[in-house]
Short mmCIF file of C-alpha atoms in Angstrom, two decimals:
data_model
loop_
_atom_site.label_atom_id
_atom_site.label_comp_id
_atom_site.label_asym_id
_atom_site.label_seq_id
_atom_site.Cartn_x
_atom_site.Cartn_y
_atom_site.Cartn_z
CA MET A 1 -0.27 8.85 73.21
CA SER A 2 -3.05 9.62 75.44
CA PRO A 3 -3.98 12.76 77.55
CA VAL A 4 -4.16 12.57 81.38
CA PRO A 5 -6.42 14.52 83.50
CA GLN A 6 -3.91 17.29 85.11
CA ALA A 7 -2.91 16.29 88.15
CA ALA A 8 -0.08 17.64 90.53
CA CYS A 9 3.31 15.45 90.37
CA GLY A 10 6.11 16.95 92.90
CA GLY A 11 5.58 20.46 92.05
CA LEU A 12 4.87 19.66 88.80
CA GLU A 13 1.83 19.86 85.87
CA VAL A 14 1.14 16.34 84.10
CA ILE A 15 -0.04 17.10 80.63
CA CYS A 16 0.18 13.73 78.82
CA THR A 17 1.36 10.66 79.38
CA GLU A 18 3.25 8.23 76.37
CA ARG A 19 3.48 3.90 76.63
CA TYR A 20 4.53 2.09 73.59
CA GLY A 21 4.99 -1.94 74.20
CA SER A 22 6.32 -3.01 77.52
CA GLY A 23 8.79 -0.66 77.27
CA LEU A 24 9.12 2.29 79.57
CA SER A 25 5.85 4.79 79.92
CA HIS A 26 6.62 8.58 79.37
CA ARG A 27 5.21 11.39 81.50
CA TYR A 28 5.03 14.65 79.78
CA LEU A 29 5.21 17.60 82.89
CA LYS A 30 4.65 21.36 82.65
CA GLU A 31 7.20 23.33 84.94
CA SER A 32 6.42 26.57 86.21
CA ASN A 33 7.89 28.36 83.48
CA GLY A 34 5.94 26.57 80.97
CA SER A 35 8.86 24.10 79.67
CA LEU A 36 8.09 20.33 79.66
CA VAL A 37 10.30 17.68 81.15
CA CYS A 38 9.72 14.09 80.17
CA ASP A 39 9.75 11.37 83.00
CA GLN A 40 10.63 7.93 81.85
CA ARG A 41 9.89 5.10 84.08
CA PRO A 42 9.17 1.28 83.78
CA THR A 43 5.42 -0.07 82.14
CA ASP A 44 4.21 -2.60 85.06
CA ASN A 45 3.35 -5.52 82.42
CA SER A 46 4.72 -8.45 84.54
CA TYR A 47 1.29 -9.71 85.25
CA ARG A 48 0.17 -9.38 81.86
CA SER A 49 3.12 -11.59 80.58
CA LEU A 50 3.16 -14.45 83.45
CA ARG A 51 -0.58 -14.35 82.30
CA ASP A 52 0.25 -15.01 78.75
CA CYS A 53 3.37 -17.12 79.48
CA PHE A 54 0.23 -19.45 81.66
CA VAL A 55 -1.86 -19.19 78.51
CA ALA A 56 0.82 -21.22 76.17
CA PHE A 57 2.18 -23.26 78.79
CA ALA A 58 -0.41 -25.19 79.90
CA SER A 59 -1.68 -25.76 76.47
CA SER A 60 1.75 -27.28 75.35
CA VAL A 61 1.60 -29.60 78.14
CA THR A 62 -1.96 -30.80 77.76
CA GLY A 63 -1.26 -30.88 74.17
CA SER A 64 1.36 -33.46 75.34
CA LEU A 65 -0.85 -35.81 77.49
CA ALA A 66 -3.37 -35.93 74.46
CA THR A 67 -0.85 -36.85 72.00
CA HIS A 68 0.05 -39.63 74.44
CA SER A 69 -3.14 -40.72 74.45
CA LEU A 70 -3.82 -40.51 71.00
CA LEU A 71 -1.18 -42.42 70.21
CA ARG A 72 -1.54 -45.34 73.14
CA GLY A 73 -5.38 -45.42 71.19
CA SER A 74 -3.83 -46.25 67.59
CA GLY A 75 -2.27 -49.33 68.66
CA VAL A 76 1.63 -47.94 69.73
CA GLY A 77 2.76 -50.57 72.42
CA ASP A 78 -0.14 -52.96 71.39
CA GLY A 79 1.39 -56.14 69.67
CA THR A 80 -2.32 -56.48 68.19
CA ALA A 81 -2.44 -53.42 66.66
CA THR A 82 -1.70 -52.96 62.77
CA VAL A 83 0.01 -50.50 60.88
CA THR A 84 -3.27 -50.31 58.38
CA ALA A 85 -5.73 -49.85 61.18
CA ALA A 86 -3.81 -47.00 62.95
CA THR A 87 -2.74 -45.23 59.31
CA ILE A 88 -7.12 -45.22 58.29
CA THR A 89 -7.52 -43.95 61.75
CA TRP A 90 -5.08 -40.90 60.84
CA ILE A 91 -6.54 -40.28 57.75
CA LEU A 92 -9.98 -40.42 58.70
CA ARG A 93 -9.29 -37.82 61.41
CA ASP A 94 -7.23 -35.75 58.80
CA GLY A 95 -9.91 -35.69 56.19
CA THR A 96 -13.26 -35.21 58.46
CA GLY A 97 -10.53 -32.30 60.14
CA MET A 98 -10.49 -30.53 56.27
CA VAL A 99 -14.23 -30.62 55.92
CA GLY A 100 -14.91 -28.97 58.96
CA ARG A 101 -12.12 -26.32 58.16
CA ILE A 102 -14.38 -25.52 54.82
CA LEU A 103 -17.56 -25.68 56.38
CA PHE A 104 -16.64 -23.32 59.51
CA ALA A 105 -14.90 -20.90 56.80
CA TRP A 106 -17.93 -21.01 54.80
CA MET A 107 -20.55 -19.88 57.51
CA LYS A 108 -18.87 -18.39 60.30
CA GLY A 109 -15.54 -16.22 58.28
CA SER A 110 -17.87 -12.91 57.83
CA ARG A 111 -18.15 -12.85 61.63
CA LEU A 112 -14.59 -13.53 63.05
CA ASP A 113 -13.00 -10.21 62.30
CA CYS A 114 -16.37 -7.86 64.17
CA ASP A 115 -16.06 -10.31 66.88
CA ALA A 116 -12.45 -10.94 67.04
CA LYS A 117 -12.52 -11.14 70.64
CA ARG A 118 -15.26 -13.80 71.34
CA TRP A 119 -14.04 -16.26 68.81
CA ARG A 120 -10.92 -15.83 69.98
CA LEU A 121 -11.83 -17.37 73.54
CA PHE A 122 -14.36 -19.65 71.64
CA ALA A 123 -10.84 -21.29 69.87
CA ASP A 124 -9.06 -21.23 73.35
CA VAL A 125 -11.98 -23.43 74.75
CA LEU A 126 -12.73 -25.48 71.84
CA ASN A 127 -9.06 -26.59 71.89
CA ASP A 128 -9.64 -27.81 75.53
CA VAL A 129 -12.41 -29.74 74.57
CA ALA A 130 -10.60 -31.00 71.35
CA ILE A 131 -7.96 -32.17 73.77
CA PHE A 132 -10.19 -33.71 76.28
CA LEU A 133 -11.79 -35.96 73.77
CA GLU A 134 -7.96 -36.91 72.41
CA ILE A 135 -7.17 -38.23 76.29
CA VAL A 136 -10.85 -39.90 76.96
CA ALA A 137 -10.50 -41.09 73.39
CA PRO A 138 -8.61 -44.66 74.59
CA VAL A 139 -10.95 -45.48 76.77
CA TYR A 140 -13.55 -46.61 74.73
CA PRO A 141 -11.91 -48.53 71.66
CA SER A 142 -15.32 -49.12 69.95
CA ILE A 143 -15.50 -45.67 69.20
CA PHE A 144 -12.33 -44.51 69.32
CA THR A 145 -12.16 -43.56 65.54
CA LEU A 146 -15.09 -41.40 65.86
CA ILE A 147 -14.04 -39.69 68.90
CA VAL A 148 -10.39 -38.93 67.39
CA CYS A 149 -12.31 -37.50 63.86
CA SER A 150 -14.62 -35.58 66.04
CA ALA A 151 -11.26 -33.89 68.01
CA GLY A 152 -10.07 -33.53 64.28
CA VAL A 153 -12.85 -31.28 63.32
CA PHE A 154 -12.50 -29.30 67.06
CA LYS A 155 -8.93 -28.53 66.26
CA CYS A 156 -9.42 -27.86 62.89
CA ILE A 157 -11.86 -25.00 63.49
CA VAL A 158 -10.17 -23.82 65.74
CA GLY A 159 -7.02 -23.41 63.50
CA VAL A 160 -9.51 -21.34 61.44
CA ALA A 161 -10.95 -19.03 64.54
CA GLY A 162 -7.66 -18.51 65.95
CA GLY A 163 -5.47 -18.05 63.27
CA ALA A 164 -8.22 -15.66 61.65
CA THR A 165 -8.93 -13.34 65.28
CA ARG A 166 -4.91 -13.50 66.02
CA ALA A 167 -4.65 -11.71 63.08
CA ALA A 168 -7.48 -9.14 63.67
CA LEU A 169 -6.05 -8.72 67.20
CA THR A 170 -2.33 -8.18 65.63
CA VAL A 171 -3.69 -5.47 63.48
CA HIS A 172 -5.18 -3.47 66.63
CA GLN A 173 -2.16 -3.93 68.77
CA ALA A 174 0.71 -2.70 65.78
CA LYS A 175 -0.26 0.76 66.85
CA ARG A 176 2.78 1.98 65.05
CA ASP A 177 2.28 0.13 61.73
CA ASN A 178 4.85 -2.58 62.61
CA MET A 179 2.55 -5.36 62.49
CA ALA A 180 5.61 -8.09 61.54
CA ASP A 181 7.33 -6.63 64.74
CA VAL A 182 4.46 -7.49 66.76
CA CYS A 183 4.22 -10.98 64.64
CA ALA A 184 7.87 -11.94 65.11
CA LYS A 185 7.77 -10.83 68.54
CA ASP A 186 4.44 -12.38 69.27
CA GLY A 187 5.79 -16.02 67.55
CA SER A 188 9.06 -15.83 69.30
CA GLN A 189 7.23 -15.72 73.15
CA GLU A 190 4.60 -18.41 72.06
CA THR A 191 8.07 -20.80 70.81
CA LEU A 192 10.08 -20.02 73.88
CA VAL A 193 6.94 -21.16 76.31
CA ASN A 194 5.95 -23.93 74.40
CA LEU A 195 9.81 -25.19 74.51
CA ALA A 196 9.54 -25.02 78.48
CA GLY A 197 6.39 -27.04 78.00
CA LEU A 198 7.88 -29.60 76.03
CA ILE A 199 10.34 -29.88 78.49
CA VAL A 200 8.01 -30.37 80.82
CA SER A 201 6.24 -32.65 79.05
CA LEU A 202 9.30 -34.66 78.91
CA PHE A 203 9.29 -35.71 82.24
CA LEU A 204 6.38 -35.62 83.20
CA VAL A 205 4.29 -37.95 80.50
CA PRO A 206 6.37 -41.36 81.83
CA LEU A 207 5.53 -40.55 85.28
CA VAL A 208 1.61 -40.11 84.50
CA SER A 209 1.34 -42.53 81.26
CA ASP A 210 0.48 -45.78 83.37
CA CYS A 211 -2.38 -43.65 85.72
CA LEU A 212 -5.50 -42.54 83.74
CA TRP A 213 -6.60 -40.72 87.07
CA VAL A 214 -3.68 -38.65 87.27
CA THR A 215 -3.62 -37.28 83.76
CA TYR A 216 -7.32 -36.34 83.96
CA ILE A 217 -6.77 -34.20 87.46
CA LEU A 218 -3.83 -32.78 85.48
CA PHE A 219 -5.47 -31.58 83.00
CA VAL A 220 -8.43 -30.27 84.65
CA PHE A 221 -5.85 -28.42 86.56
CA LEU A 222 -4.12 -27.50 84.11
CA THR A 223 -7.66 -26.14 81.61
CA ALA A 224 -8.95 -24.63 84.56
CA LEU A 225 -5.25 -22.36 84.39
CA HIS A 226 -5.64 -22.19 81.05
CA LEU A 227 -8.83 -21.19 80.53
CA TYR A 228 -8.52 -18.59 83.20
CA ALA A 229 -5.50 -16.76 81.45
CA ASN A 230 -6.95 -16.53 78.46
CA TYR A 231 -10.52 -14.75 79.24
CA ARG A 232 -8.08 -12.38 81.48
CA ALA A 233 -6.18 -11.96 78.30
CA VAL A 234 -8.90 -11.30 75.58
CA ARG A 235 -10.76 -9.31 78.35
CA SER A 236 -7.84 -6.60 79.03
CA ILE A 237 -7.85 -6.37 75.07
CA VAL A 238 -9.43 -2.52 74.55
CA MET A 239 -10.83 -2.53 70.86
CA GLU A 240 -11.12 0.83 69.58
CA THR A 241 -14.04 0.43 66.59
CA LEU A 242 -17.34 -0.31 67.59
CA ASN A 243 -19.06 -4.15 66.53
CA GLN A 244 -22.96 -5.08 66.95
CA SER A 245 -22.36 -5.50 70.78
CA ARG A 246 -20.28 -2.73 71.36
CA LEU A 247 -22.69 -0.21 69.16
CA SER A 248 -25.50 -1.40 71.36
CA ILE A 249 -23.87 -1.10 74.87
CA VAL A 250 -22.62 2.26 73.67
CA LEU A 251 -26.00 3.35 72.71
CA ASP A 252 -28.01 2.50 75.53
CA HIS A 253 -25.92 4.16 77.63
CA TYR A 254 -26.69 7.31 76.09
CA LEU A 255 -30.27 6.83 76.05
CA ASP A 256 -30.06 6.11 79.72
CA ASN A 257 -27.37 8.36 80.96
CA GLY A 258 -27.33 11.37 77.84
CA ASN A 259 -22.80 10.65 77.80
CA ILE A 260 -21.32 8.23 75.60
CA LEU A 261 -19.10 5.49 76.81
CA ASP A 262 -15.11 5.84 76.20
CA PRO A 263 -13.74 2.74 74.98
CA GLU A 264 -12.16 0.66 77.58
CA ALA A 265 -15.49 1.11 79.58
CA ALA A 266 -17.67 -0.50 76.52
CA ASN A 267 -15.14 -2.98 76.10
CA VAL A 268 -15.61 -3.94 79.75
CA ARG A 269 -19.15 -4.63 79.03
CA GLU A 270 -19.18 -6.54 75.76
CA PRO A 271 -19.80 -9.99 76.47
CA LEU A 272 -17.83 -12.56 75.60
CA LEU A 273 -19.92 -15.66 75.74
CA PRO A 274 -20.98 -17.03 72.34
CA GLY A 275 -24.86 -15.99 71.92
CA LYS A 276 -24.78 -12.67 73.61
CA GLN A 277 -25.23 -9.79 71.96
#
């Protein structure tokens, strides 16, 4: 429940507004005789829900394109390729990815909680880079294994950064200590959208399998959509605690203007690109 500035609404005075999840918002109005009236109205979350759907859908389709390229580069459909060579390539990819996962957790694990939004966006960008490497890998057969192993390292880093920051953001979103409920509904929503993406991929991949340029154009379009939706989603999160960046923003504003920024204003000014404070 959040207090709002007192304002007239149909002759009644708005005392506060309460919002919970994606359901109704409740406005508590004060009548002239001093009694309270609760006014219910739908919460406008349609844009945010659509944006979240674009995030999972675009990532699912580009992932299917990357899987198609990996299988082709590993020798599927090529009579001269051997099962042993494909198996070794896959083992090297998984092994280097495991090493990358361990090293990244050791080097950056302590930073993931305080900079959850930044590392979440970093994971999304790195995931798209990994998918791009997997798509272009068959074009360079002489270094196919090197490219695939690099993509495997990137995807394992994405798994660490994405999973850890997702947990931190879920704790932030569980306003009523309902973390299990938030996790369940978030997982169900993502599964549903990924399922829709897989169904589209079933029809899309055969159409672009013989034309690399169409695959690249489709990848660029879906990646741009994915990154834009992710940036908007991360930017809309309002963390109520201070990290190094938000503390610096609040202190600088206080020294310049003499007042304290509210959490929403501080979060809007927080840099999300790596390396910026």
